[in-house]
Structure formats: C-alpha cells, structure tokens
Tab-separated table of C-alpha atoms and ligand atoms in Angstrom:
chain	number	residue	atom	x	y	z
A	1177	MET	CA	-11.732	29.995	-36.844
A	1178	ALA	CA	-10.671	26.553	-35.043
A	1179	ALA	CA	-10.266	26.261	-31.657
A	1180	ARG	CA	-6.842	26.784	-30.281
A	1181	ALA	CA	-5.479	23.715	-28.437
A	1182	GLN	CA	-5.065	24.122	-24.660
A	1183	SER	CA	-1.573	24.364	-23.955
A	1184	PHE	CA	-1.327	25.490	-20.155
A	1185	VAL	CA	-1.236	21.938	-18.186
A	1186	CYS	CA	-1.474	21.702	-14.438
A	1187	GLN	CA	1.511	19.579	-13.164
A	1188	ASN	CA	-0.320	18.213	-10.439
A	1189	CYS	CA	-3.611	16.904	-11.925
A	1190	GLY	CA	-3.037	17.265	-15.600
A	1191	ALA	CA	-6.077	19.644	-16.303
A	1192	ALA	CA	-5.264	21.761	-19.243
A	1193	TYR	CA	-6.317	25.442	-20.010
A	1194	PRO	CA	-6.297	27.697	-22.833
A	1195	ARG	CA	-4.337	30.668	-20.687
A	1196	TRP	CA	-2.234	30.939	-17.713
A	1197	ALA	CA	-3.829	31.247	-14.394
A	1198	GLY	CA	-2.054	31.233	-10.936
A	1199	ARG	CA	-4.423	28.345	-9.690
A	1200	CYS	CA	-5.785	25.342	-11.115
A	1201	ASP	CA	-9.609	25.354	-10.621
A	1202	ALA	CA	-9.504	21.562	-10.870
A	1203	CYS	CA	-7.189	20.655	-8.013
A	1204	GLY	CA	-6.740	24.029	-6.224
A	1205	ASP	CA	-3.150	23.921	-6.519
A	1206	TRP	CA	-1.086	27.303	-6.807
A	1207	ASN	CA	1.257	27.891	-9.291
A	1208	THR	CA	1.076	24.528	-11.171
A	1209	LEU	CA	0.269	25.714	-14.439
A	1210	ILE	CA	2.947	25.420	-17.237
A	1211	GLU	CA	2.744	26.002	-20.663
A	1212	GLU	CA	3.403	22.808	-22.854
A	1213	GLY	CA	3.300	21.930	-26.478
A	1214	ALA	CA	0.002	22.286	-28.200
A	1215	GLY	CA	-0.287	18.865	-28.218
A	1216	ALA	CA	-0.855	16.880	-31.652
A	1217	SER	CA	-1.529	18.843	-34.412
A	1218	PRO	CA	-4.926	17.743	-35.997
A	1219	ARG	CA	-4.423	15.138	-38.462
A	1220	ALA	CA	-5.672	15.086	-41.967
A	1221	THR	CA	-9.273	13.469	-41.621
A	1222	ARG	CA	-9.119	10.003	-42.601
A	1223	LYS	CA	-12.091	7.766	-43.014
A	1224	GLY	CA	-12.551	5.169	-40.001
A	1225	ARG	CA	-11.478	1.458	-40.336
A	1226	VAL	CA	-14.085	-0.870	-39.861
A	1227	PHE	CA	-13.462	-3.345	-37.015
A	1228	VAL	CA	-15.126	-6.666	-35.751
A	1229	ILE	CA	-17.322	-6.409	-32.832
A	1230	GLU	CA	-17.329	-9.557	-30.520
A	1231	ALA	CA	-19.830	-10.951	-28.386
A	1232	LEU	CA	-19.193	-11.128	-24.596
A	1233	LYS	CA	-19.674	-14.858	-24.399
A	1234	GLY	CA	-16.647	-16.468	-26.346
A	1235	GLU	CA	-13.523	-18.301	-25.794
A	1236	THR	CA	-11.483	-17.000	-22.980
A	1237	HIS	CA	-8.053	-17.886	-21.771
A	1238	GLU	CA	-6.450	-17.300	-18.314
A	1239	ALA	CA	-4.313	-14.306	-18.541
A	1240	PRO	CA	-0.835	-15.694	-19.145
A	1241	ARG	CA	1.307	-15.200	-16.110
A	1242	LEU	CA	4.914	-15.154	-15.454
A	1243	ALA	CA	5.723	-15.728	-11.937
A	1244	SER	CA	8.740	-13.526	-10.908
A	1245	GLY	CA	10.231	-15.876	-8.480
A	1246	VAL	CA	9.815	-13.314	-5.560
A	1247	ALA	CA	6.893	-14.742	-3.690
A	1248	GLU	CA	5.792	-11.677	-1.823
A	1249	PHE	CA	5.958	-9.696	-5.007
A	1250	ASP	CA	3.934	-12.395	-7.101
A	1251	ARG	CA	1.305	-12.526	-3.973
A	1252	VAL	CA	0.549	-8.878	-4.624
A	1253	THR	CA	0.348	-8.834	-8.310
A	1254	GLY	CA	-2.010	-11.954	-8.129
A	1255	GLY	CA	0.418	-14.535	-9.230
A	1256	GLY	CA	2.937	-12.639	-11.372
A	1257	PHE	CA	3.150	-10.445	-14.452
A	1258	VAL	CA	0.597	-10.533	-16.985
A	1259	ARG	CA	2.096	-10.511	-20.359
A	1260	GLY	CA	1.698	-7.350	-22.245
A	1261	SER	CA	0.762	-5.643	-18.827
A	1262	VAL	CA	2.061	-2.281	-17.159
A	1263	LEU	CA	2.536	-1.970	-13.800
A	1264	LEU	CA	3.415	1.423	-11.930
A	1265	LEU	CA	5.188	0.993	-8.782
A	1266	GLY	CA	5.230	4.007	-6.466
A	1267	GLY	CA	6.911	4.971	-3.163
A	1268	ASP	CA	8.764	7.600	-1.467
A	1269	PRO	CA	12.438	8.209	-2.308
A	1270	GLY	CA	14.857	5.960	-0.794
A	1271	ILE	CA	12.331	3.221	0.374
A	1272	GLY	CA	13.578	0.360	-1.780
A	1273	LYS	CA	11.988	0.645	-5.180
A	1274	SER	CA	14.863	0.247	-7.140
A	1275	THR	CA	16.337	-2.480	-4.854
A	1276	LEU	CA	13.155	-4.380	-4.962
A	1277	LEU	CA	13.005	-4.264	-8.896
A	1278	ILE	CA	16.583	-5.203	-9.518
A	1279	GLU	CA	15.799	-8.151	-7.302
A	1280	VAL	CA	12.747	-8.959	-9.265
A	1281	ALA	CA	14.735	-8.748	-12.544
A	1282	ALA	CA	17.311	-10.785	-11.253
A	1283	ALA	CA	14.874	-13.611	-10.295
A	1284	CYS	CA	13.251	-13.451	-13.760
A	1285	ALA	CA	16.573	-13.646	-15.340
A	1286	ARG	CA	17.580	-16.584	-13.197
A	1287	LYS	CA	14.592	-18.623	-14.597
A	1288	GLY	CA	16.073	-17.889	-18.108
A	1289	ARG	CA	13.836	-15.176	-19.285
A	1290	ARG	CA	15.148	-11.992	-20.913
A	1291	ALA	CA	14.776	-9.247	-18.042
A	1292	VAL	CA	16.030	-5.748	-18.940
A	1293	TYR	CA	16.619	-2.973	-16.387
A	1294	ILE	CA	16.858	0.686	-17.882
A	1295	SER	CA	17.649	3.319	-15.233
A	1296	GLY	CA	17.062	6.969	-16.013
A	1297	GLU	CA	18.628	8.096	-12.731
A	1298	GLU	CA	21.554	6.106	-12.063
A	1299	ALA	CA	24.555	5.109	-13.995
A	1300	VAL	CA	25.214	1.572	-15.110
A	1301	ALA	CA	28.114	1.282	-12.523
A	1302	GLN	CA	25.831	2.379	-9.465
A	1303	VAL	CA	23.290	-0.103	-10.678
A	1304	ARG	CA	25.796	-2.694	-10.624
A	1305	LEU	CA	27.298	-1.704	-7.514
A	1306	ARG	CA	24.063	-2.264	-5.997
A	1307	ALA	CA	23.635	-5.727	-7.346
A	1308	GLU	CA	26.904	-6.532	-6.311
A	1309	ARG	CA	25.863	-5.681	-2.494
A	1310	LEU	CA	22.808	-7.666	-3.115
A	1311	GLY	CA	24.656	-10.736	-4.330
A	1312	LEU	CA	22.975	-10.826	-7.778
A	1313	THR	CA	25.777	-10.262	-10.283
A	1314	ASP	CA	25.363	-14.149	-11.557
A	1315	ALA	CA	21.778	-13.012	-13.094
A	1316	ALA	CA	21.838	-12.236	-16.693
A	1317	VAL	CA	20.058	-8.975	-16.158
A	1318	GLU	CA	20.578	-6.518	-19.165
A	1319	LEU	CA	21.418	-3.124	-17.915
A	1320	ALA	CA	21.344	0.513	-19.534
A	1321	ALA	CA	21.011	4.042	-18.325
A	1322	GLU	CA	18.754	5.774	-20.940
A	1323	THR	CA	16.163	8.088	-20.930
A	1324	SER	CA	14.760	8.209	-24.672
A	1325	ILE	CA	11.843	6.065	-25.225
A	1326	GLU	CA	12.743	5.996	-28.956
A	1327	ASP	CA	16.122	4.881	-28.361
A	1328	ILE	CA	15.032	2.041	-25.895
A	1329	VAL	CA	12.154	0.790	-27.996
A	1330	ALA	CA	14.387	0.658	-31.178
A	1331	THR	CA	17.151	-1.023	-28.818
A	1332	LEU	CA	14.648	-3.655	-27.557
A	1333	SER	CA	12.736	-4.358	-30.596
A	1334	ARG	CA	16.280	-6.035	-31.821
A	1335	GLY	CA	16.940	-9.545	-30.413
A	1336	PRO	CA	14.441	-11.458	-28.747
A	1337	MET	CA	11.641	-9.842	-26.945
A	1338	PRO	CA	12.269	-9.020	-23.165
A	1339	SER	CA	9.833	-10.877	-20.878
A	1340	LEU	CA	10.356	-8.143	-18.190
A	1341	LEU	CA	11.274	-4.561	-18.717
A	1342	VAL	CA	11.790	-2.065	-15.644
A	1343	ILE	CA	11.657	1.467	-16.489
A	1344	ASP	CA	13.306	3.416	-13.364
A	1345	SER	CA	11.646	5.930	-13.423
A	1346	ILE	CA	8.972	7.071	-15.637
A	1347	GLN	CA	9.547	10.935	-14.389
A	1348	THR	CA	13.015	10.854	-16.289
A	1349	MET	CA	11.779	9.433	-19.493
A	1350	TRP	CA	10.921	11.372	-22.427
A	1351	THR	CA	9.529	10.912	-25.984
A	1352	GLN	CA	10.441	13.261	-28.863
A	1353	ASN	CA	6.644	12.558	-30.025
A	1354	VAL	CA	5.613	15.295	-27.287
A	1355	GLU	CA	6.781	18.814	-27.382
A	1356	ALA	CA	7.116	19.499	-23.689
A	1357	ALA	CA	10.079	19.327	-21.269
A	1358	PRO	CA	11.116	16.221	-19.684
A	1359	GLY	CA	9.354	15.548	-16.508
A	1360	THR	CA	6.195	17.669	-17.200
A	1361	VAL	CA	2.814	15.759	-17.023
A	1362	THR	CA	2.425	15.824	-20.770
A	1363	GLN	CA	5.966	14.414	-21.441
A	1364	VAL	CA	5.372	11.803	-18.766
A	1365	ARG	CA	2.093	10.604	-19.952
A	1366	GLY	CA	3.367	10.505	-23.621
A	1367	ALA	CA	6.396	8.336	-22.549
A	1368	ALA	CA	3.933	6.081	-20.503
A	1369	GLY	CA	1.680	5.837	-23.636
A	1370	GLU	CA	4.557	4.867	-25.593
A	1371	LEU	CA	5.772	1.873	-23.300
A	1372	ILE	CA	2.072	0.822	-22.802
A	1373	ARG	CA	1.814	0.262	-26.644
A	1374	PHE	CA	5.408	-1.333	-26.502
A	1375	ALA	CA	4.062	-3.862	-23.849
A	1376	LYS	CA	0.731	-4.472	-25.928
A	1377	ARG	CA	2.368	-4.992	-29.075
A	1378	THR	CA	5.535	-7.146	-27.783
A	1379	GLY	CA	3.791	-9.116	-24.781
A	1380	ALA	CA	6.572	-7.689	-22.500
A	1381	ALA	CA	5.700	-6.835	-18.914
A	1382	VAL	CA	6.856	-3.319	-18.266
A	1383	ILE	CA	7.242	-2.033	-14.615
A	1384	LEU	CA	7.322	1.725	-14.396
A	1385	VAL	CA	8.845	3.278	-11.357
A	1386	GLY	CA	6.764	6.335	-10.193
A	1387	HIS	CA	7.873	9.074	-7.586
A	1388	VAL	CA	5.639	10.005	-4.914
A	1389	THR	CA	5.185	13.344	-3.772
A	1390	LYS	CA	5.030	14.798	0.009
A	1391	ASP	CA	1.204	13.979	0.112
A	1392	GLY	CA	1.546	10.565	-0.915
A	1393	GLN	CA	0.584	10.812	-4.427
A	1394	ILE	CA	2.409	9.460	-7.444
A	1395	ALA	CA	4.029	12.734	-8.704
A	1396	GLY	CA	2.451	14.635	-11.172
A	1397	PRO	CA	0.984	12.109	-13.450
A	1398	ARG	CA	-2.150	10.925	-11.639
A	1399	VAL	CA	-3.273	10.368	-15.424
A	1400	VAL	CA	-0.659	7.427	-15.549
A	1401	GLU	CA	-2.267	5.451	-12.684
A	1402	HIS	CA	-5.561	5.404	-15.041
A	1403	MET	CA	-3.282	4.032	-18.086
A	1404	VAL	CA	-1.676	1.327	-16.409
A	1405	ASP	CA	-2.881	-2.246	-15.520
A	1406	ALA	CA	-1.758	-2.086	-11.985
A	1407	VAL	CA	-0.641	0.290	-9.497
A	1408	LEU	CA	1.345	-1.000	-6.363
A	1409	SER	CA	2.713	0.874	-3.530
A	1410	PHE	CA	5.819	0.468	-1.780
A	1411	GLU	CA	5.642	1.912	1.846
A	1412	GLY	CA	7.032	1.925	5.100
A	1413	GLU	CA	8.385	3.882	7.912
A	1414	GLY	CA	11.924	5.327	7.057
A	1415	SER	CA	13.049	4.400	10.360
A	1416	GLN	CA	11.787	0.686	10.241
A	1417	GLN	CA	13.013	-2.095	8.481
A	1418	PHE	CA	9.768	-3.230	7.273
A	1419	ARG	CA	8.475	-2.793	3.855
A	1420	ILE	CA	4.819	-3.336	2.593
A	1421	LEU	CA	3.869	-3.822	-0.910
A	1422	ARG	CA	0.327	-2.788	-1.465
A	1423	ALA	CA	-1.821	-2.897	-4.576
A	1424	MET	CA	-3.919	0.142	-5.046
A	1425	LYS	CA	-5.405	-1.141	-8.600
A	1426	ASN	CA	-4.978	-4.295	-10.304
A	1427	ARG	CA	-6.832	-5.253	-13.508
A	1428	PHE	CA	-5.806	-8.708	-12.971
A	1429	GLY	CA	-5.893	-9.812	-9.697
A	1430	PRO	CA	-6.711	-8.721	-6.075
A	1431	THR	CA	-6.074	-5.361	-4.596
A	1432	ASP	CA	-6.025	-6.481	-0.809
A	1433	GLU	CA	-3.085	-8.708	-0.597
A	1434	ILE	CA	0.152	-7.205	0.712
A	1435	GLY	CA	3.673	-8.303	0.482
A	1436	VAL	CA	6.098	-8.012	3.499
A	1437	PHE	CA	9.811	-7.355	3.090
A	1438	GLU	CA	12.679	-6.473	5.687
A	1439	MET	CA	15.159	-4.311	4.521
A	1440	THR	CA	18.836	-5.520	5.561
A	1441	GLY	CA	22.430	-5.182	4.622
A	1442	ALA	CA	22.075	-7.073	1.766
A	1443	GLY	CA	18.821	-6.070	0.371
A	1444	LEU	CA	15.247	-6.817	0.938
A	1445	ARG	CA	14.388	-10.058	2.500
A	1446	GLU	CA	11.010	-11.907	1.936
A	1447	VAL	CA	8.952	-12.118	5.243
A	1448	ALA	CA	6.749	-15.262	4.676
A	1449	ASN	CA	5.315	-14.917	8.175
A	1450	PRO	CA	4.536	-11.246	8.954
A	1451	SER	CA	2.788	-11.802	12.284
A	1452	GLU	CA	6.017	-13.103	13.880
A	1453	LEU	CA	7.899	-10.134	12.664
A	1454	PHE	CA	5.060	-7.709	13.774
A	1455	LEU	CA	4.937	-9.318	17.097
A	1456	SER	CA	8.711	-9.683	17.550
A	1457	GLU	CA	9.237	-7.056	20.024
A	1458	ARG	CA	6.056	-6.967	22.511
A	1459	ASP	CA	6.067	-5.237	25.634
A	1460	LEU	CA	4.470	-7.874	27.566
A	1461	GLY	CA	2.710	-6.973	31.102
A	1462	SER	CA	2.354	-3.362	30.267
A	1463	PRO	CA	-1.022	-1.528	29.923
A	1464	GLY	CA	-2.343	-0.284	26.590
A	1465	THR	CA	-1.211	-3.048	24.273
A	1466	ALA	CA	-3.633	-5.515	22.615
A	1467	VAL	CA	-2.847	-8.002	19.891
A	1468	PHE	CA	-5.281	-7.896	16.984
A	1469	ALA	CA	-5.839	-10.781	14.718
A	1470	GLY	CA	-6.514	-9.289	11.414
A	1471	ILE	CA	-6.611	-10.421	7.747
A	1472	GLU	CA	-4.703	-8.761	4.984
A	1473	GLY	CA	-6.081	-10.091	1.700
A	1474	THR	CA	-5.996	-13.963	2.161
A	1475	ARG	CA	-3.530	-14.048	4.915
A	1476	PRO	CA	-3.983	-13.765	8.673
A	1477	LEU	CA	-1.750	-11.114	10.166
A	1478	LEU	CA	-1.387	-10.640	14.102
A	1479	VAL	CA	-0.409	-7.100	15.126
A	1480	GLU	CA	-0.039	-5.223	18.113
A	1481	ILE	CA	-1.964	-1.981	18.827
A	1482	GLN	CA	-0.638	0.269	21.311
A	1483	ALA	CA	-2.818	2.970	23.159
A	1484	LEU	CA	-1.606	5.723	25.607
A	1485	VAL	CA	-4.451	7.707	27.230
A	1486	ALA	CA	-3.059	10.338	29.579
A	1487	PRO	CA	-4.109	13.617	31.241
A	1488	THR	CA	-4.031	16.301	28.988
A	1489	ASN	CA	-2.196	19.847	29.718
A	1490	PHE	CA	-3.954	21.665	27.110
A	1491	GLY	CA	-7.736	22.775	26.777
A	1492	THR	CA	-8.224	20.796	23.724
A	1493	PRO	CA	-7.198	16.847	24.253
A	1494	ARG	CA	-5.237	15.347	21.587
A	1495	ARG	CA	-6.136	12.562	19.397
A	1496	ALA	CA	-3.316	11.177	17.384
A	1497	VAL	CA	-3.029	7.829	15.482
A	1498	VAL	CA	-0.495	6.253	13.364
A	1499	GLY	CA	-1.509	3.269	11.254
A	1500	TRP	CA	-5.391	3.413	11.805
A	1501	ASP	CA	-8.136	5.347	10.855
A	1502	ALA	CA	-8.723	8.440	12.583
A	1503	ASN	CA	-12.333	8.689	11.949
A	1504	ARG	CA	-12.415	5.136	13.337
A	1505	LEU	CA	-10.685	6.071	16.585
A	1506	SER	CA	-13.260	8.819	17.231
A	1507	MET	CA	-16.029	6.251	16.581
A	1508	VAL	CA	-14.571	3.952	19.222
A	1509	LEU	CA	-13.854	6.690	21.659
A	1510	ALA	CA	-17.444	7.824	21.238
A	1511	VAL	CA	-18.807	4.511	21.629
A	1512	LEU	CA	-16.806	4.028	25.068
A	1513	GLU	CA	-17.839	7.283	26.270
A	1514	ALA	CA	-21.638	7.001	25.294
A	1515	HIS	CA	-22.245	3.084	26.323
A	1516	CYS	CA	-19.319	2.227	28.666
A	1517	GLY	CA	-18.980	5.092	31.050
A	1518	VAL	CA	-15.463	5.655	29.995
A	1519	ARG	CA	-14.806	9.712	29.762
A	1520	PHE	CA	-11.984	10.507	27.766
A	1521	SER	CA	-12.458	14.184	27.852
A	1522	GLY	CA	-9.487	15.513	29.777
A	1523	HIS	CA	-7.108	12.982	28.230
A	1524	ASP	CA	-4.954	12.718	25.390
A	1525	VAL	CA	-5.371	9.759	23.177
A	1526	TYR	CA	-2.762	8.140	21.079
A	1527	LEU	CA	-3.071	5.212	19.182
A	1528	ASN	CA	-0.190	2.977	17.216
A	1529	VAL	CA	-0.012	0.102	15.058
A	1530	ALA	CA	3.299	-1.519	15.819
A	1531	GLY	CA	5.678	-2.075	12.989
A	1532	GLY	CA	4.644	0.433	10.707
A	1533	LEU	CA	1.556	-1.301	9.519
A	1534	ARG	CA	-1.431	0.340	8.242
A	1535	ILE	CA	-4.685	-1.246	9.181
A	1536	GLN	CA	-8.046	-0.882	7.363
A	1537	GLU	CA	-10.324	-3.498	8.616
A	1538	PRO	CA	-13.101	-2.476	11.074
A	1539	ALA	CA	-12.689	-5.681	12.755
A	1540	ALA	CA	-9.646	-3.852	14.823
A	1541	ASP	CA	-12.299	-1.913	16.651
A	1542	VAL	CA	-12.360	-4.390	19.742
A	1543	ALA	CA	-8.498	-4.462	19.792
A	1544	ALA	CA	-8.148	-0.885	19.753
A	1545	ALA	CA	-10.854	-0.580	22.331
A	1546	ALA	CA	-9.462	-3.019	24.755
A	1547	ALA	CA	-6.009	-1.143	24.318
A	1548	LEU	CA	-7.578	2.093	25.163
A	1549	VAL	CA	-9.539	0.810	28.079
A	1550	SER	CA	-6.404	-0.980	29.433
A	1551	SER	CA	-4.104	2.059	29.123
A	1552	PHE	CA	-6.904	4.360	30.969
A	1553	ALA	CA	-7.536	1.703	33.522
A	1554	ARG	CA	-3.771	0.955	33.659
A	1555	ALA	CA	-4.587	-2.694	33.630
A	1556	PRO	CA	-2.373	-4.802	31.479
A	1557	LEU	CA	-4.285	-7.336	29.145
A	1558	PRO	CA	-3.382	-10.982	29.235
A	1559	ALA	CA	-0.354	-11.425	27.147
A	1560	ASP	CA	-1.705	-14.770	25.611
A	1561	ALA	CA	-4.955	-13.190	24.305
A	1562	VAL	CA	-5.832	-11.852	20.726
A	1563	TYR	CA	-8.741	-9.425	19.961
A	1564	PHE	CA	-10.791	-8.884	17.138
A	1565	GLY	CA	-14.589	-7.771	16.252
A	1566	GLU	CA	-16.066	-4.653	14.913
A	1567	VAL	CA	-17.852	-2.398	17.116
A	1568	SER	CA	-21.163	-0.827	16.320
A	1569	LEU	CA	-22.779	2.634	17.197
A	1570	SER	CA	-24.949	0.855	19.770
A	1571	GLY	CA	-21.945	-0.353	21.413
A	1572	ALA	CA	-22.754	-3.955	20.389
A	1573	VAL	CA	-19.603	-6.096	18.951
A	1574	ARG	CA	-20.569	-7.353	15.301
A	1575	PRO	CA	-19.110	-10.431	13.699
A	1576	VAL	CA	-16.689	-10.103	11.359
A	1577	ALA	CA	-15.226	-12.320	8.269
A	1578	GLN	CA	-12.748	-15.407	8.561
A	1579	SER	CA	-12.833	-15.915	12.183
A	1580	ALA	CA	-11.284	-19.428	11.700
A	1581	ALA	CA	-8.308	-17.986	9.702
A	1582	ARG	CA	-7.792	-15.639	12.384
A	1583	LEU	CA	-7.701	-17.980	15.463
A	1584	LYS	CA	-5.660	-20.623	13.529
A	1585	GLU	CA	-2.915	-17.960	13.068
A	1586	ALA	CA	-3.276	-17.059	16.653
A	1587	GLN	CA	-2.920	-20.438	17.806
A	1588	LYS	CA	-0.140	-21.026	15.733
A	1589	LEU	CA	1.794	-18.102	17.208
A	1590	GLY	CA	1.399	-19.586	20.769
A	1591	PHE	CA	-1.802	-17.621	22.013
A	1592	THR	CA	-4.278	-19.817	23.900
A	1593	ARG	CA	-7.461	-17.308	24.159
A	1594	ALA	CA	-9.178	-14.887	22.004
A	1595	ILE	CA	-11.855	-12.193	22.703
A	1596	VAL	CA	-14.268	-12.310	19.927
A	1597	PRO	CA	-17.757	-11.645	18.848
A	1598	GLU	CA	-20.591	-14.169	19.891
A	1599	ALA	CA	-20.741	-15.418	16.319
A	1600	ALA	CA	-17.184	-16.796	16.209
A	1601	ARG	CA	-17.863	-19.312	19.001
A	1602	ALA	CA	-18.155	-22.186	16.654
A	1603	GLU	CA	-14.930	-21.470	15.045
A	1604	ALA	CA	-12.610	-21.919	17.680
A	1605	PRO	CA	-9.791	-24.448	17.130
A	1606	GLU	CA	-9.225	-27.254	19.570
A	1607	GLY	CA	-7.388	-26.313	22.738
A	1608	PHE	CA	-8.208	-22.738	22.483
A	1609	THR	CA	-10.269	-20.709	24.905
A	1610	LEU	CA	-12.820	-18.189	23.510
A	1611	SER	CA	-14.256	-15.507	25.244
A	1612	THR	CA	-17.102	-13.968	23.668
A	1613	VAL	CA	-18.341	-10.420	24.343
A	1614	GLY	CA	-21.761	-9.360	23.893
A	1615	PRO	CA	-22.022	-5.627	24.235
A	1616	LEU	CA	-18.653	-3.805	24.532
A	1617	ALA	CA	-19.496	-2.606	27.899
A	1618	ASN	CA	-18.841	-6.318	29.175
A	1619	LEU	CA	-15.303	-6.222	27.955
A	1620	VAL	CA	-14.629	-2.852	29.519
A	1621	ALA	CA	-16.096	-3.697	32.930
A	1622	ALA	CA	-13.715	-6.784	32.653
A	1623	ILE	CA	-10.744	-5.028	31.884
A	1624	ALA	CA	-11.466	-2.341	34.519
A	1625	LYS	CA	-11.926	-4.870	37.241
A	1626	ASP	CA	-8.116	-5.686	37.131
A	1627	GLY	CA	-7.402	-1.927	37.101
A	1628	ALA	CA	-5.611	0.495	39.248
A	1629	PRO	CA	-7.789	1.313	42.194
A	1630	THR	CA	-8.129	5.082	40.684
A	1631	ALA	CA	-9.387	4.057	37.570
A	1632	ARG	CA	-12.003	1.516	38.984
A	1633	ARG	CA	-14.592	3.727	38.516
A	1634	ILE	CA	-14.937	3.320	34.859
A	1635	GLY	CA	-17.124	0.475	33.429
A	1636	ARG	CA	-19.496	1.571	35.992
A	1637	GLN	CA	-22.549	3.261	34.226
A	1638	ASP	CA	-23.171	6.689	36.181
A	1639	THR	CA	-26.418	7.631	35.070
B	2009	TYD	P1	16.544	2.407	-3.196
B	2009	TYD	O1	16.137	0.962	-3.953
B	2009	TYD	O2	17.685	3.172	-3.953
B	2009	TYD	O3	15.372	3.244	-3.183
B	2009	TYD	P2	14.442	4.150	-4.232
B	2009	TYD	O4	14.748	3.695	-5.495
B	2009	TYD	O5	12.968	3.748	-3.620
B	2009	TYD	O6	14.594	5.394	-3.936
B	2009	TYD	O7	17.050	2.181	-1.807
B	2009	TYD	C1	17.651	2.862	-0.935
B	2009	TYD	C2	17.699	2.844	0.259
B	2009	TYD	O8	17.836	1.450	0.771
B	2009	TYD	C3	18.858	3.177	1.008
B	2009	TYD	O9	18.734	4.321	1.944
B	2009	TYD	C4	19.643	2.257	1.414
B	2009	TYD	C5	18.730	0.967	1.576
B	2009	TYD	N1	19.559	-0.396	1.334
B	2009	TYD	C6	19.782	-0.922	2.409
B	2009	TYD	O10	19.455	-0.554	3.577
B	2009	TYD	N2	20.378	-2.224	2.227
B	2009	TYD	C7	20.583	-2.320	0.857
B	2009	TYD	O11	21.136	-3.750	0.475
B	2009	TYD	C8	20.286	-1.796	-0.419
B	2009	TYD	C9	20.642	-1.691	-1.734
B	2009	TYD	C10	19.754	-0.561	0.054
B	2010	MG	MG1	15.482	4.268	-7.151
C-alpha cells in the first residue's frame, strides 16, 4: 500500500503530520495543526531529463541591479534589486511597510520602469488615497486589488514585463494549485513558490510583504524565508517616528547595513545622517548617559546609551534592557562587580538605547559601562566625549574594528574627545583628544572621582 500523504500542517512552523495532534512536536506550539490538502498527487512517473553540468570556474556577470531611487532602501538591498530576485519585507502591522513600498514603486516608475503594486488587503481607492497624501500621484505606478496568483500572473504576462512587482501581502494571496484555505502555511508557500517562478521566468524583481507575529517572526511561513533571496525587516517603536530597515538575509548583498527613515505626516523621509537624528534630543549634564560611536554596516552611527541604577525595593533587583543584548548587560555588570569594585546588588539596573535603535556590536560595552557607572555614582559624563571598546571578562578593554571611521563621525558631529581602547590611539583625527583606557577599572575610577560623595567609595577595590 502506498504511504498516505501527510496532511496535518503546523501553522507556525510548517511541519507536516499524518494525523492530528494537540501539540506540534517540531516547534512545541499548541493547537496549530490544521488539515490541509494532501499535496500534489504523485504524477505519472517520467524519465529524468539530462541537463548540462558546469564547472565552478566560468564566465560570470555581476548580478544586474536596478537601483530603486530610494537611497536608504538601496543601501540595505546592496545597491538595488537584482533582476529575477524575490525579496520578503516583514514588519509589525502599521509600521509603514505599505507606505515604504508605494514610495519605492513610485521612485521606480519615475525612472521610467514598469512598476506594479498589487494589494490584497486594501482597495485600489485606499492605496490611491495614500499615494495622494504622499504626493506620488504623478508616478506611473500600476495598481490592482487582487488575491489570485493565477490572475495576477496572467495579467502581468500581457504587455511589457514589469521591472518591479509589489505583493502586499503574501498572506492574502492564494493559488488554485494548492488545495488549502487562503492564509494557511501550504497556501502561502504555494503562492510564494508561484511568484518566485514568475520572477525567475520574467526577470522582474518581486517584493512580498509578510506579516509578523507577536513574537516577531514573519507569520506562519518561516519556510518562505528560505525560499526568497532576501529578507528585510522594517522595525521601529510605535511611539517613535524612526523606522529602521534591516536585512536579515541577503543572497546578493550585505546583511549588516541598515536604512533609517523617519515617519512624517507626508510619508517616510530618508535619514541620510542618522547620528544627528539619534542625538537630537540629548539630555546634557545629567548622569547616566554616554554617547556610543558605533558602526552599522559600513556607516558610523552615534547613539546615546542611557542607564539608570536605582536602589531596589524588592528582594531580587531588576535588570531591564531595551535595544541591547540582555546577556551582554549581565556580563558588563559582572565585570564591573568583579574587577572594578562596583556593587550592583541591591540596585535595579535599566539600560536603554535612545531612539529605538537596536545595537548588536560588542563595541558598545565601554559606553554601557560608562553610562552605568555614571548613573551609579551620579557623575555626569563629559558632554563632548564618545565611547567605544569591547570589555573582556578579565576587565581589559579590547580593540574594535573601524576606529578611524567612528572617530571621524564623532568629530563631524562636534565631539572633541573619545574614550577608546589603547589600540585606537594611532587613529585619532587632527584636533581630537583621545583618552585610552587600559583596564576598565581605570575608567570607573575616573568617572567615580567626580561623583556624588556617597558614591565615591566605588572604584576603590575593597579586598
Ligand atoms: P502602513 O504603511 O499602512 O503600515 P503597514 O503596511 O506596515 O501595516 O502605515 C500605517 C501607519 O503609518 C499609520 O499608522 C499611519 C502612518 N502614516 C503616517 O504617519 N504618515 C503617512 O504619510 C502615512 C501614509 C502613514
Ligand atoms: Mg499594509
């Protein structure tokens, strides 16, 4: 007897089972198994076709790219769309995905390319209304509100091939090749597969919008992330106007570049110099803030790190961090305790990266440590100084990459000194004061020296 096709599919991770169960063994989620069509029936067996096998060495062409004209978007994709590639854009509802993509489509159309925007969520009138608000109505973007993949492919196969096709969103699309309800994993995977084939066949660049679940994953079809060429995520704090576009996967470019936008009443504005934006509302002269000279991709980025160390009211002190790695905070706290004589037990510790930015670099260790000690000792840090350097478990400050770029950006923004690892000494631009830190304890002692009298005891090694 032929094995029966598996037909219960987890809506979270896409694992398939022959029979229903309450819990998915693969991802551990409850109540996510749904019966879906038994998949393609086994075709009549056919002989395999013989194809040509090529050598790794051979003539190559640079992937042909189309710059969209939205510079921050192109920075993240690595210089523009690659023909025939498919890109998935994820993000929370209301973050501005549709706004970004209608702007990108309009920029493409203005360059004389055919750009098509298919919305499965909004009516044409709604999309048009948004475009009107954004002042894009003069761009020759072609609009449609459709959800059937077959209809979309049939329509687009007539006339010149589009350079750019935007599908908003992949969760609303369905293909009749798959027997499952729209919105199910099988259906989303099927629809994405069809669109990927369309892109490869016609050379159009396709952008799929993907919804994100509460825990930040692109909803349902993790599988789609493996199928597409690039996955971008559009992030930001709902209450703040900054939006950050980040590449999570990119077959044709870097994954460490970020694009920065500002949501305004008239759409998304590109922010060419994000440091200015992230430092625009600095709280000068109060303890607990340090400016970190960071690097995102190839671009230096200055951002304020804020710390608050306050006596705890509960048995277990709180450690809360926004925009940075919680493990990294624990490590810096442990090093400060073990090697610098700062006792955080009995204190709540809060750390925040201003502006809703998320930092991943270990180079932020020194800035975080400075902010923490500054808050603890109630000693404001100099307003004209930036900090960077990685802290090792031994309490030493280790060098980081691209010191020169960090320092140059700091100087450009009016800073005059930097507290940096020893190795960065040679990189100082003219007219810039560098203080190098040997062990972290030296920095702690220097900050605590200016602190409130009650806190002066820190920095002294009590043995
Ligand atoms: P939208 O692009 O519809 O988000 P998504 O497609 O990711 O769900 O953006 C919706 C939000 O953006 C909405 O809350 C209002 C805000 N917005 C502005 O602030 N200014 C604008 O010009 C536009 C078009 C939207
Ligand atoms: Mg939308």
